[in-house]
Every structure is written in C-alpha cells, then in structure tokens.
Amino acid sequence: MSGITADDAMAEAPQERQGDSYLTAETGLASWLLTTDHKRVALLYAAALTAFFFIGGAAAVLIRLELFTPASDLVSAEGYNRLFTLHGLVMVWFFLVPAIPNTLGNFLLPLMIGARDLAFPRLNLFSWYLFMGAGLLLLAALLLGGVDTGWTFYTPFSTGYAHSNVLLAALAVVLVGFSSVATGVNMLATVHLLRAPGMGWFRLPLLVWSIYGTALVMVLATPVLAAALLLVVAERAFGLPIFDPRQGGDPLLFQHLFWFYSHPAVYIMILPAFGVVSEIVPCFARRRIFGYTFMVYAILMIALLGFLVWGHHMFVSGQSLYASLVFSFLSFVIAVPSAIKVFNWSFTLYRGQISFQAPMLYALGFIGLFTLGGLTGLVLASVPVNRHVTDTYYVVAHFHFIMVGGAVTALYGGLHFWWPKITGRMPPDGWARFAAVLMFFGFSFTFFPMFVMGFLGMPRRYASYPPEFQVWHVLASAGAVLLAAAYLLPMGYLAWSLVRGRRAGDDPWNATGLEWRTASPPPRDNFRVPPIVEEAAYLYHPRHEGPRHEEQEPHRDQGGGT
Amino acid sequence: MSGDVAAALREPWDSLRRQREAAEFGVWIFLGSEALLFAGLLLAFAVNRTLHPAGFAASGRETDIVFGTVNTLVLLTSSLAMAVGSEAARAGLRRLALRALATVLLLGLTFLVLKGFEWAKDLREQLWPGAGFRLAEPGARLFFGLYWTMTALHALHLAGGLAVVGWLSWQGWRGTRPLGSPAFQVAALYWHLVDVVWILLYPLLYLGGRA
C-alpha cells in the first residue's frame, strides 16, 4: 500500500527533482568530509580507491615496461622488488579488499534492504578516516623508499634482513584492517537489524548476501593478519624474538598466520563480485536467478571453507605432506560452491531474453574469466602439479584471473549498472560496450600468456629473464596497454556523463530490487515512504513460466505493492 | 523519561530497543574479531610452548606471580564494578552508575600502574629477550618475546577501555549523555573482553612451570 503511494509520488514528480537528492541535500566540503550518509561515504571511498588504483596501476605499468626486454634495463633488481611490493600492497589492501564492499556495497546495502542508512553511520565515516590514515602511512612508506618484502611480508626476511620501510607498511596494513573490521561489523548489523518489513532472509538480493558473507570473513580473518603483522613489528622494531629461527622461533608460523587471513581475503575480494554479477545477469536475461537458495548456501559455504584451505599456499614450505593432502582436498571442495554459482548464472541465461548492454557484457566477461581462473586454481590445488608451477607466472596468471578478470571486471560492471542510480545519469552505452569488450580482450592478452610462460618455467618476481620467454612477455606487455586503455576509458566517459549524460529514470534497466524503487539519485533518507516487501527477489517473470520472447515481460516491483 | 529516550535515539533507528539490540550485536561481532586477534597470539604461544616445553616452564617460573595474581584480582573486581555500572545506568540509577564507573576507572588505572611496576622489575631482572637476557634455556627468549607482546597488547586494550569508560563517565556526569544510552552496555561488554583475555594470559604466563 505504502509502496503504491511512493510510486505515485514518483510518477507525478518529473525527473527534475535534483534539488533534494543526497548529492544536493547539503553543500560544501564539510558536508562531504563530515557526512554520515552511507551514499556519500561510498563516494568518498570511491574517490580514495580511484587514487590508489592509479598508484597501483602505475606500478603495474612500470613492471610490464621492465619486462618488455629480458635484461633488467629500466629498474634495478632491488627497484623491481619494491615495484611489485608496492603494486601488491596497494592493489590488495587499498583497492581490491574495499573495492566493491565499501563503494557499491556501502551505497547499495541500505537501499537494497529498504533502510535509511547503515546501522552505525558514524562508524562508517570513521572507517573511511581509518582507511585514509592507513593510506597515508603506506604512501609515506613508499615515498621514503618503498618496501621490498613482497606483499606477503615473509619472515625471517621481513623481520631480520629487509632494509626497507617494513614497519610503516605493516602498520598501514594493520590499520586498514581495522577499517575493514569496522565496515564488516557495520554491514552485519545492518543486514541483521535494518531489513524493511517483509524483507526476510531469503528475499534478500544476492548482492546483500554476498556482502554479508564478505563481512563475516572480514571480521573473523582480518584480526589474525593484525596479530601476525604485530608480531613482525614486535620482532623487527623491538627485537622481541617470535619467528627468528636462530632463537628457536618458527618462520613457518608466520606463513600459517598470514595465509589464515590472506586466503579468506581472496573471498573478501571475489564474493562481492559474485553478488554484482548475480544482480546483472537476471536483469539483462529477464529471467529469475536460477537456484536462488543454492546461490545463498554457496556464498555461505565459500565463506566457511575459505578459512580451511590456507595451507595450499604452503605446499613447498616443508609442511607435513598429510597437511598438504588435506588442504589440497579442501581446495577442491571449495571449487564446488564456486562451480554451483557459475552453473546457476549459465542456467539463468538459458532461454533468457538476453540483451547485451554494457553491464551485461562485463558480467559475461566475468563469468568466462572467473571460470578460467577457478579451473586453473584446481590445477594449482593438486600437490604434484603445484610443485612444478610454484612461484611461476602460472600462479600470477591464476590469481589475476580471479582478482582482476573477476573482481575488477565485476566492479566495472556494477559501476555501469548502478551509475544511473548513483548519479542520475546514464553512461553512454556505445562507449561502455566498447570498453567492456576491450577490457575482456586486453585482460586476456595480458594474462593468458602468463599461464603459458609460467608452465614453461618462467619464475615470478624477477626483473630479468632468459630470452626464450620474451615473446610471452611482449604479448603480456602489449595486452597491458589495451587493458590500461579499457580501465581509463570509462573514467573519461563516466565523468563526461555527469554533465552531458542522458538523465536516468528511477529504474532505467527495468530491474527488480528496492534500490530501483526510489529516485535516481536517491533522497538523503533513501525512501520517501518506508518500503514494505511482499515478494522474493528477481521476479522478472511469473514463477512457473519463462520470460516471453516477443516482448519484454513487465516485471513486478519487489517493494512496490500489489 | 521520554525526553531521555529521544536524546539517546540516533539515526537510522526508530526505537531505542532496536538501537540497543544493534549496538550490542555490533559489539559482540567486534568482540569476536578481538578474540581472533588474541587467538593469533595464543596460537603462536601454544606452538612455541609445544616446541620448547622445558624453556617455557622455566620462563613461567620467572614471571612475578604476586603482581600477576594481585592484578588478576584487581581486574576481576573491576569487571564486577563495570557490570554494576552498566546495569545501574540502564535502570536509571544515576549515582550508583557514576560511582561504579569511577571504581572501574580506579581499578583499571591500578592495574596499569601495577603492570608498570612489574615491567620495571622484569627489566631490572634482565627478562627482556635482547642482549644480556638472563635465561639460557632454549625457548625462554620466545616465551619472553610473547610475554612482552601479549601483556603490552593487553595493556593497550585496557588503556583503550579506560579512555572509553572515562569518556562515558564524563558525559554521564555532565548530563550530556542520557543514562539510557546503549553505550554503557557496549563499554561493559568490551571491558569484560579485556578481562577474559587476561584470564587466559594469567595461567599461561604466570602459572605454567609452577605446578
């Protein structure tokens, strides 16, 4: 009932209702820096993350330039170490981990469950300041000469031998971890306690579920990383022996603690991407998501199993072979829920009424690249093959397929999908489709050759290499140019669309979901009338029929009434 | 009291009951996170204790059991005072609440002061695992590496708790924070966690090797 009133209000008001959107409700710098509006905090995060994406990306460009020739001619071996450490630190903790949860998640989570804001709005802002503080610490570490340990801070090198700013970088990572935990607590409390009337657990959109799973992992894994890095700080700064083998310590203990966080961190990066794709695919296939409940359980299963597979990073560390076999088995097991998700997206497409708008192209690209990344993960999870390809470009290719081909592609897809909601303007679809296709090919040209050269034995983390690998490196470096263009292009046309883009209606994609039942951009309090939910998610067509193929099936509003 | 409720209510909540539920839920999640932080250190302790049982037993005999035990009592009592304070605040008993919170502050400070004396004594007895470390047993250096790290991290948490309780008491005393605010229960939960961590550290650091 109330939903009808909200719809009527929207129908009456023309699109010129910018005066009271969240973007214009208050003005001035302080209204942004002191805001507790989850939508504005999301944009603050987006601005900060864009800056870090440029920094980490610049390092990647330098790496690819250096590797264009076999000799170490652009940077020294020492400088190369600092480059890839910079790239890893920035991209993992200051871009990928917060990328989707803190921007799209922050913006959409309250909207999708029909809430006015996150449960703890001031904590949300506080977590951004923690993030910025950590970011400045990291930048200080980089400006003072960088770090050369790799993003993994392995002992005893990091504690006893590295002559670089390990302490500053480790403290930055500990601090950004607190920001992660604050975000996680906030999201969990929001999903538990702020769902609109009628929004039961199994009516939640899958993006909400995936952020819920991510938040669980963030809250439970991040503190262990903090513990491990604090021990590194204690040993390096105060000489308190913990991992030092000369004093009886066990350096492998660090690896166990580190990967206990850092493997679940992979799922922190990829689970929100699953959520984004699960929103886009049904919308552009005009089809209910296939196997909603299984998708939910798959998310929770991944979040749980993610904690039990860390040892597959340590197959060659000398850990017990029996431990390796168990970790190998569990790593195969965790592929099952991931495969369920891929199959369910494919079945959602089956007999769907598919249109290839830009967000859908990104989502389809995601499915392909993620599948390849996941399958090569199985190759790596088998102990004997792992011995062969450990520390080669095969590993580099594998995790870039997941994190870049997967998470970043989904981020760009989600950005295009929700851009009209965030800004009130449509992205130019022609350019956006071009960028999506370019990203797929640029990515494939960059990273697929790495599988080949890695399998042929090219080790990672070297500035110079035998000349027989040059052809693969040249391919990768050339692909990186395309990929960089595909990443920069949307920044250009999205900025252009802010001024010249076509104005978006409330629901430009004919999508389900409460976020589309309010104005674009939404008002400060998200909904003029608090929504009441009466239907499950993704009702793109009646329950027992497929979508019609002649014309688009008018979907029923999720929060909209009767 | 309805004005009191309105003053304690914050965005985006419609009812104080729901807001309190969320605050307690949030802090429980945070405590789970904190538990895993200390769990990482406790795991490091457990691993090294298994690798060097004799060294850890010998080191456990070197820590100062008097300071440790007195501090345990001080901290447990402070938790009692904290429980009284938070429940009194919820019930609107202003004087009792403020007195109990003042007791918490006093006992927390006592703990830190005693800890400071204990650390000074440890340093005099050359229990810092650097140059001139007194013990020769293998593993003793690791024990004291963890001893200093864990007690320092615990003290840091306690200091944080003191800051929070001090701030809330100040606001409660000035009347700028209504006693119905969920913050008092939240602070109490955190304080109890700091207490629980110490209850784990006490037997590991002070009783091992003394049985």
XYZ file of N, CA and C in Angstrom, chain B residues 4-202:
597
model
N 14.504 11.546 27.609
C 15.740 10.790 27.749
C 15.901 9.805 26.593
N 14.801 9.135 26.285
C 14.834 8.169 25.188
C 15.115 8.879 23.875
N 14.456 10.002 23.653
C 14.652 10.743 22.408
C 16.106 11.196 22.287
N 16.703 11.581 23.417
C 18.081 12.058 23.364
C 19.038 10.921 23.048
N 18.690 9.698 23.484
C 19.594 8.567 23.246
C 19.402 7.967 21.859
N 18.277 8.254 21.219
C 17.970 7.639 19.931
C 18.776 8.315 18.821
N 19.344 7.495 17.936
C 20.153 8.038 16.848
C 19.663 7.500 15.514
N 20.033 8.197 14.442
C 19.774 7.693 13.109
C 20.496 6.369 12.937
N 20.021 5.444 12.170
C 18.743 5.413 11.449
C 17.674 4.619 12.206
N 17.644 4.716 13.508
C 16.763 3.830 14.282
C 15.446 4.509 14.606
N 14.400 3.662 14.683
C 13.080 4.167 15.036
C 12.778 3.946 16.509
N 13.442 2.937 17.112
C 13.166 2.682 18.519
C 14.471 2.435 19.257
N 14.492 2.839 20.507
C 15.705 2.685 21.301
C 15.995 1.206 21.560
N 14.919 0.419 21.666
C 15.121 -1.006 21.924
C 15.901 -1.639 20.767
N 15.485 -1.302 19.560
C 16.149 -1.839 18.370
C 17.589 -1.320 18.286
N 17.760 -0.050 18.625
C 19.094 0.544 18.560
C 20.036 -0.148 19.548
N 19.490 -0.430 20.752
C 20.305 -1.108 21.755
C 20.677 -2.506 21.282
N 19.704 -3.173 20.664
C 19.943 -4.509 20.127
C 21.080 -4.467 19.111
N 21.027 -3.458 18.229
C 22.052 -3.341 17.194
C 23.410 -3.047 17.811
N 23.431 -2.139 18.791
C 24.709 -1.779 19.399
C 25.327 -3.003 20.054
N 24.506 -3.786 20.752
C 25.064 -4.960 21.417
C 25.466 -6.014 20.400
N 24.653 -6.181 19.365
C 25.006 -7.121 18.298
C 26.343 -6.723 17.671
N 26.466 -5.434 17.350
C 27.694 -4.949 16.715
C 28.900 -5.190 17.592
N 28.743 -4.930 18.886
C 29.920 -5.070 19.737
C 30.249 -6.539 19.952
N 29.246 -7.406 19.942
C 29.564 -8.840 20.040
C 30.379 -9.282 18.835
N 29.998 -8.812 17.656
C 30.770 -9.145 16.459
C 32.202 -8.634 16.617
N 32.310 -7.408 17.101
C 33.639 -6.824 17.274
C 34.445 -7.648 18.287
N 33.774 -8.124 19.337
C 34.485 -8.934 20.325
C 34.964 -10.246 19.700
N 34.135 -10.803 18.793
C 34.577 -11.994 18.084
C 35.856 -11.711 17.312
N 35.898 -10.528 16.701
C 37.073 -10.118 15.955
C 38.278 -9.981 16.890
N 38.056 -9.334 18.025
C 39.127 -9.168 19.006
C 39.619 -10.519 19.512
N 38.663 -11.429 19.722
C 39.040 -12.753 20.211
C 39.999 -13.404 19.228
N 39.755 -13.210 17.916
C 40.646 -13.825 16.939
C 41.997 -13.133 16.896
N 42.015 -11.836 17.214
C 43.301 -11.138 17.299
C 44.170 -11.796 18.367
N 43.589 -11.980 19.562
C 44.369 -12.606 20.626
C 44.585 -14.078 20.346
N 43.629 -14.697 19.629
C 43.801 -16.107 19.292
C 45.059 -16.311 18.459
N 45.349 -15.359 17.559
C 46.572 -15.469 16.769
C 47.799 -15.520 17.668
N 47.830 -14.646 18.681
C 48.968 -14.621 19.600
C 48.999 -15.881 20.461
N 47.810 -16.315 20.907
C 47.765 -17.510 21.745
C 48.224 -18.732 20.958
N 47.888 -18.750 19.662
C 48.355 -19.860 18.822
C 49.872 -19.845 18.754
N 50.440 -18.654 18.540
C 51.896 -18.551 18.496
C 52.481 -19.055 19.817
N 51.836 -18.712 20.922
C 52.307 -19.164 22.233
C 52.229 -20.688 22.323
N 51.067 -21.245 21.917
C 50.859 -22.689 22.034
C 51.881 -23.446 21.197
N 52.129 -22.963 19.975
C 53.076 -23.658 19.099
C 54.458 -23.684 19.738
N 54.895 -22.522 20.205
C 56.247 -22.462 20.758
C 56.356 -23.208 22.083
N 55.257 -23.255 22.822
C 55.264 -23.988 24.084
C 55.414 -25.479 23.791
N 54.788 -25.944 22.709
C 54.929 -27.346 22.352
C 56.346 -27.641 21.864
N 56.921 -26.675 21.136
C 58.272 -26.903 20.609
C 59.322 -26.854 21.724
N 59.097 -26.014 22.749
C 60.097 -25.822 23.802
C 59.454 -25.931 25.180
N 58.981 -27.141 25.565
C 58.253 -27.232 26.844
C 59.133 -26.846 28.035
N 60.397 -27.280 28.036
C 61.251 -27.010 29.204
C 61.522 -25.512 29.327
N 61.848 -24.870 28.198
C 62.147 -23.445 28.228
C 60.953 -22.632 28.690
N 59.749 -23.039 28.260
C 58.568 -22.289 28.655
C 58.261 -22.489 30.129
N 58.483 -23.733 30.635
C 58.241 -23.974 32.062
C 59.215 -23.157 32.902
N 60.477 -23.148 32.473
C 61.481 -22.402 33.235
C 61.156 -20.901 33.219
N 60.700 -20.406 32.078
C 60.388 -18.981 31.988
C 59.168 -18.637 32.825
N 58.181 -19.565 32.828
C 56.966 -19.303 33.588
C 57.281 -19.102 35.067
N 58.359 -19.734 35.542
C 58.725 -19.569 36.952
C 59.364 -18.207 37.216
N 59.784 -17.516 36.164
C 60.490 -16.244 36.351
C 59.559 -15.045 36.412
N 58.345 -15.170 35.875
C 57.426 -14.025 35.941
C 57.005 -13.817 37.388
N 56.550 -12.599 37.686
C 56.256 -12.255 39.086
C 54.818 -12.628 39.435
N 54.675 -13.719 40.192
C 53.329 -14.233 40.434
C 52.532 -13.324 41.362
N 53.224 -12.551 42.228
C 52.490 -11.670 43.139
C 51.795 -10.563 42.350
N 52.583 -9.875 41.532
C 51.972 -8.844 40.677
C 50.857 -9.437 39.843
N 51.130 -10.577 39.235
C 50.164 -11.190 38.332
C 48.863 -11.504 39.040
N 48.969 -12.098 40.248
C 47.761 -12.506 40.962
C 46.987 -11.294 41.449
N 47.712 -10.331 42.023
C 47.021 -9.130 42.501
C 46.298 -8.454 41.336
N 46.971 -8.364 40.207
C 46.348 -7.729 39.043
C 45.124 -8.493 38.566
N 45.189 -9.819 38.657
C 44.019 -10.613 38.271
C 42.836 -10.246 39.154
N 43.093 -10.169 40.460
C 42.013 -9.809 41.380
C 41.492 -8.409 41.074
N 42.407 -7.484 40.850
C 42.001 -6.100 40.558
C 41.092 -6.069 39.339
N 41.502 -6.794 38.298
C 40.749 -6.727 37.052
C 39.390 -7.404 37.177
N 39.355 -8.548 37.877
C 38.065 -9.229 38.072
C 37.107 -8.322 38.847
N 37.632 -7.643 39.869
C 36.783 -6.730 40.644
C 36.288 -5.589 39.761
N 37.166 -5.107 38.888
C 36.738 -4.002 38.016
C 35.607 -4.443 37.109
N 35.645 -5.715 36.683
C 34.570 -6.211 35.831
C 33.250 -6.243 36.598
N 33.330 -6.610 37.886
C 32.122 -6.583 38.713
C 31.575 -5.156 38.764
N 32.473 -4.193 39.035
C 32.040 -2.796 39.113
C 31.435 -2.351 37.783
N 32.038 -2.831 36.679
C 31.543 -2.450 35.359
C 30.132 -2.995 35.137
N 29.924 -4.241 35.570
C 28.598 -4.837 35.419
C 27.570 -4.035 36.221
N 27.942 -3.679 37.449
C 27.045 -2.877 38.284
C 26.765 -1.547 37.596
N 27.840 -0.905 37.098
C 27.685 0.411 36.474
C 26.761 0.370 35.274
N 26.942 -0.638 34.410
C 26.143 -0.662 33.182
C 24.678 -0.969 33.496
N 24.459 -1.884 34.449
C 23.065 -2.199 34.791
C 22.403 -1.025 35.509
N 23.174 -0.331 36.367
C 22.617 0.825 37.062
C 22.253 1.915 36.061
N 23.101 2.090 35.030
C 22.796 3.102 34.018
C 21.510 2.738 33.289
N 21.379 1.465 32.952
C 20.177 1.026 32.226
C 18.933 1.258 33.093
N 19.091 1.043 34.421
C 17.952 1.218 35.320
C 17.729 2.681 35.681
N 18.644 3.559 35.241
C 18.471 4.985 35.515
C 18.925 5.402 36.910
N 19.718 4.546 37.577
C 20.216 4.893 38.914
C 21.512 5.679 38.759
N 21.392 6.975 38.681
C 22.499 7.813 38.280
C 23.685 7.727 39.237
N 23.403 7.870 40.559
C 24.519 7.949 41.494
C 25.293 6.632 41.536
N 24.546 5.530 41.590
C 25.196 4.217 41.628
C 26.020 4.000 40.358
N 25.443 4.368 39.226
C 26.144 4.158 37.960
C 27.463 4.926 37.947
N 27.407 6.195 38.333
C 28.621 7.001 38.259
C 29.670 6.501 39.248
N 29.218 6.086 40.433
C 30.183 5.564 41.409
C 30.834 4.287 40.909
N 30.004 3.415 40.338
C 30.562 2.155 39.834
C 31.557 2.429 38.710
N 31.228 3.366 37.801
C 32.145 3.660 36.700
C 33.443 4.263 37.239
N 33.324 5.100 38.278
C 34.531 5.659 38.880
C 35.398 4.542 39.461
N 34.752 3.552 40.084
C 35.506 2.407 40.608
C 36.227 1.677 39.480
N 35.534 1.508 38.348
C 36.157 0.843 37.207
C 37.416 1.597 36.794
N 37.289 2.914 36.695
C 38.442 3.719 36.273
C 39.592 3.548 37.250
N 39.261 3.592 38.543
C 40.287 3.489 39.575
C 40.994 2.132 39.489
N 40.208 1.063 39.375
C 40.798 -0.278 39.353
C 41.586 -0.488 38.069
N 41.067 0.031 36.950
C 41.797 -0.103 35.691
C 43.148 0.596 35.768
N 43.136 1.796 36.335
C 44.401 2.529 36.490
C 45.342 1.776 37.411
N 44.786 1.211 38.505
C 45.614 0.418 39.419
C 46.299 -0.707 38.664
N 45.531 -1.387 37.799
C 46.104 -2.485 37.032
C 47.292 -1.986 36.219
N 47.102 -0.861 35.522
C 48.181 -0.378 34.653
C 49.395 0.036 35.465
N 49.155 0.678 36.627
C 50.286 1.113 37.463
C 51.057 -0.102 37.962
N 50.304 -1.101 38.462
C 50.967 -2.326 38.940
C 51.739 -2.989 37.803
N 51.110 -2.995 36.624
C 51.766 -3.603 35.462
C 53.072 -2.858 35.169
N 53.028 -1.538 35.291
C 54.232 -0.746 35.070
C 55.332 -1.136 36.049
N 54.975 -1.255 37.320
C 55.982 -1.675 38.315
C 56.532 -3.050 37.976
N 55.606 -3.935 37.535
C 56.034 -5.300 37.219
C 57.008 -5.285 36.043
N 56.682 -4.498 35.008
C 57.570 -4.415 33.851
C 58.941 -3.873 34.258
N 58.931 -2.851 35.133
C 60.207 -2.285 35.584
C 61.034 -3.355 36.279
N 60.368 -4.143 37.116
C 61.068 -5.208 37.835
C 61.615 -6.244 36.841
N 60.789 -6.587 35.842
C 61.245 -7.545 34.830
C 62.497 -7.027 34.124
N 62.498 -5.726 33.829
C 63.653 -5.161 33.135
C 64.882 -5.225 34.032
N 64.706 -4.905 35.325
C 65.834 -4.983 36.263
C 66.373 -6.402 36.342
N 65.449 -7.366 36.240
C 65.875 -8.776 36.332
C 66.324 -9.326 34.992
N 66.509 -8.427 34.029
C 67.025 -8.807 32.698
C 66.178 -9.876 32.027
N 64.883 -9.612 32.016
C 63.974 -10.537 31.338
C 63.539 -9.999 29.979
N 64.187 -8.962 29.485
C 63.945 -8.502 28.112
C 64.823 -9.342 27.192
N 64.213 -10.053 26.226
C 64.996 -11.029 25.458
C 65.925 -10.385 24.431
N 66.718 -9.397 24.851
C 67.716 -8.821 23.957
C 69.095 -9.225 24.449
N 70.044 -8.297 24.307
C 71.385 -8.572 24.817
C 71.317 -8.627 26.347
N 72.063 -9.556 26.940
C 72.106 -9.641 28.399
C 70.905 -10.333 29.001
N 70.133 -11.054 28.179
C 68.972 -11.796 28.690
C 69.460 -12.871 29.654
N 68.746 -13.021 30.784
C 69.281 -13.822 31.882
C 69.140 -15.328 31.655
N 68.081 -15.768 30.996
C 67.814 -17.208 30.938
C 68.522 -17.841 29.748
N 68.964 -19.071 29.930
C 69.708 -19.744 28.871
C 68.909 -20.866 28.217
N 67.805 -21.308 28.848
C 67.054 -22.446 28.291
C 66.579 -22.113 26.881
N 66.632 -23.095 25.965
C 66.090 -22.842 24.628
C 64.589 -22.567 24.718
N 64.153 -21.552 24.033
C 62.731 -21.213 24.061
C 62.401 -20.123 25.052
N 63.307 -19.852 26.013
C 62.999 -18.826 27.012
C 62.866 -17.458 26.346
N 63.715 -17.205 25.343
C 63.629 -15.923 24.638
C 62.273 -15.783 23.948
N 61.790 -16.896 23.369
C 60.494 -16.835 22.689
C 59.387 -16.560 23.695
N 59.488 -17.252 24.869
C 58.472 -17.024 25.892
C 58.404 -15.547 26.225
N 59.572 -14.952 26.460
C 59.524 -13.550 26.864
C 59.216 -12.616 25.699
N 59.560 -13.020 24.487
C 59.102 -12.249 23.341
C 57.579 -12.158 23.347
N 56.936 -13.302 23.578
C 55.473 -13.318 23.591
C 54.929 -12.658 24.850
N 55.638 -12.859 25.973
C 55.194 -12.229 27.218
C 55.070 -10.716 27.035
N 56.132 -10.108 26.500
C 56.088 -8.653 26.353
C 55.040 -8.237 25.334
N 54.956 -8.978 24.216
C 53.977 -8.595 23.192
C 52.552 -8.710 23.722
N 52.266 -9.844 24.371
C 50.873 -10.076 24.781
C 50.473 -9.151 25.916
N 51.365 -8.966 26.913
C 50.965 -8.077 28.005
C 50.856 -6.643 27.498
N 51.721 -6.256 26.549
C 51.632 -4.889 26.034
C 50.332 -4.700 25.253
N 49.992 -5.694 24.427
C 48.761 -5.556 23.637
C 47.548 -5.528 24.566
N 47.608 -6.357 25.616
C 46.502 -6.354 26.572
C 46.410 -4.999 27.270
N 47.563 -4.466 27.694
C 47.557 -3.166 28.371
C 47.012 -2.078 27.445
N 47.356 -2.198 26.158
C 46.854 -1.225 25.183
C 45.332 -1.292 25.108
N 44.807 -2.512 25.103
C 43.349 -2.671 25.086
C 42.735 -2.098 26.356
N 43.416 -2.334 27.478
C 42.883 -1.817 28.742
C 42.879 -0.293 28.720
N 43.955 0.279 28.200
C 44.020 1.742 28.130
C 42.894 2.267 27.250
N 42.632 1.567 26.140
C 41.514 1.961 25.289
C 40.200 1.897 26.050
N 40.031 0.808 26.821
C 38.823 0.660 27.623
C 38.697 1.787 28.632
N 39.827 2.145 29.259
C 39.800 3.249 30.222
C 39.356 4.539 29.547
N 39.882 4.777 28.353
C 39.503 6.004 27.648
C 37.999 6.022 27.393
N 37.468 4.889 26.944
C 36.035 4.832 26.635
C 35.207 5.027 27.902
N 35.557 4.284 28.966
C 34.781 4.393 30.206
C 34.909 5.806 30.781
N 36.117 6.359 30.711
C 36.310 7.710 31.221
C 35.459 8.722 30.480
N 35.417 8.576 29.166
C 34.651 9.494 28.322
C 33.155 9.377 28.627
N 32.674 8.111 28.719
C 31.248 7.908 29.014
C 30.898 8.443 30.397
N 31.798 8.207 31.392
C 31.508 8.678 32.744
C 31.434 10.201 32.758
N 32.375 10.804 32.046
C 32.397 12.270 31.966
C 31.092 12.783 31.374
N 30.677 12.163 30.273
C 29.429 12.592 29.643
C 28.234 12.328 30.544
N 28.250 11.162 31.227
C 27.148 10.850 32.126
C 27.088 11.830 33.289
N 28.268 12.192 33.783
C 28.351 13.103 34.926
C 27.869 14.496 34.544
N 28.294 14.935 33.330
C 27.874 16.247 32.850
C 26.414 16.256 32.420
N 25.885 15.074 32.190
C 24.498 15.000 31.747
C 24.328 15.126 30.243
N 25.445 15.119 29.482
C 25.308 15.246 28.033
C 24.952 13.911 27.394
N 25.184 12.790 28.106
C 24.757 11.503 27.561
C 23.718 10.910 28.491
N 22.517 10.667 27.982
C 21.485 10.093 28.847
C 21.889 8.697 29.317
N 21.492 8.346 30.521
C 21.875 7.045 31.068
C 21.264 5.901 30.275
N 20.198 6.186 29.530
C 19.563 5.141 28.733
C 20.344 4.782 27.484
N 21.449 5.484 27.216
C 22.221 5.221 26.010
C 22.810 3.811 26.047
N 22.743 3.078 24.919
C 23.294 1.729 24.882
C 24.809 1.715 25.062
N 25.450 2.884 24.979
C 26.914 2.924 25.027
C 27.453 2.321 26.321
N 26.693 2.444 27.416
C 27.193 1.913 28.685
C 27.294 0.387 28.637
N 26.293 -0.251 28.034
C 26.354 -1.715 27.934
C 27.464 -2.137 26.964
N 27.609 -1.342 25.905
C 28.646 -1.657 24.926
C 30.031 -1.590 25.580
N 30.250 -0.519 26.343
C 31.539 -0.378 27.026
C 31.748 -1.528 27.995
N 30.665 -1.950 28.662
C 30.796 -3.037 29.631
C 31.211 -4.323 28.934
N 30.585 -4.602 27.786
C 30.948 -5.829 27.069
C 32.418 -5.812 26.690
N 32.889 -4.675 26.197
C 34.292 -4.573 25.814
C 35.192 -4.771 27.031
N 34.797 -4.158 28.156
C 35.620 -4.263 29.358
C 35.736 -5.721 29.797
N 34.622 -6.447 29.710
C 34.656 -7.854 30.104
C 35.573 -8.647 29.181
N 35.614 -8.269 27.899
C 36.516 -8.988 26.995
C 37.958 -8.808 27.442
N 38.318 -7.561 27.790
C 39.689 -7.304 28.223
C 39.994 -8.169 29.455
N 38.983 -8.313 30.295
C 39.114 -9.153 31.476
C 39.324 -10.623 31.088
N 38.495 -11.101 30.141
C 38.581 -12.508 29.739
C 39.952 -12.805 29.137
N 40.462 -11.870 28.341
C 41.786 -12.081 27.752
C 42.817 -12.260 28.862
N 42.705 -11.439 29.891
C 43.667 -11.556 30.984
C 43.525 -12.892 31.691
N 42.279 -13.372 31.812
C 42.070 -14.661 32.477
C 42.779 -15.775 31.710
N 42.922 -15.612 30.387
C 43.685 -16.592 29.611
C 45.181 -16.360 29.774
N 45.584 -15.091 29.795
C 47.020 -14.798 29.859
C 47.600 -15.208 31.221
N 46.815 -15.023 32.272
C 47.334 -15.252 33.623
C 47.874 -16.674 33.808
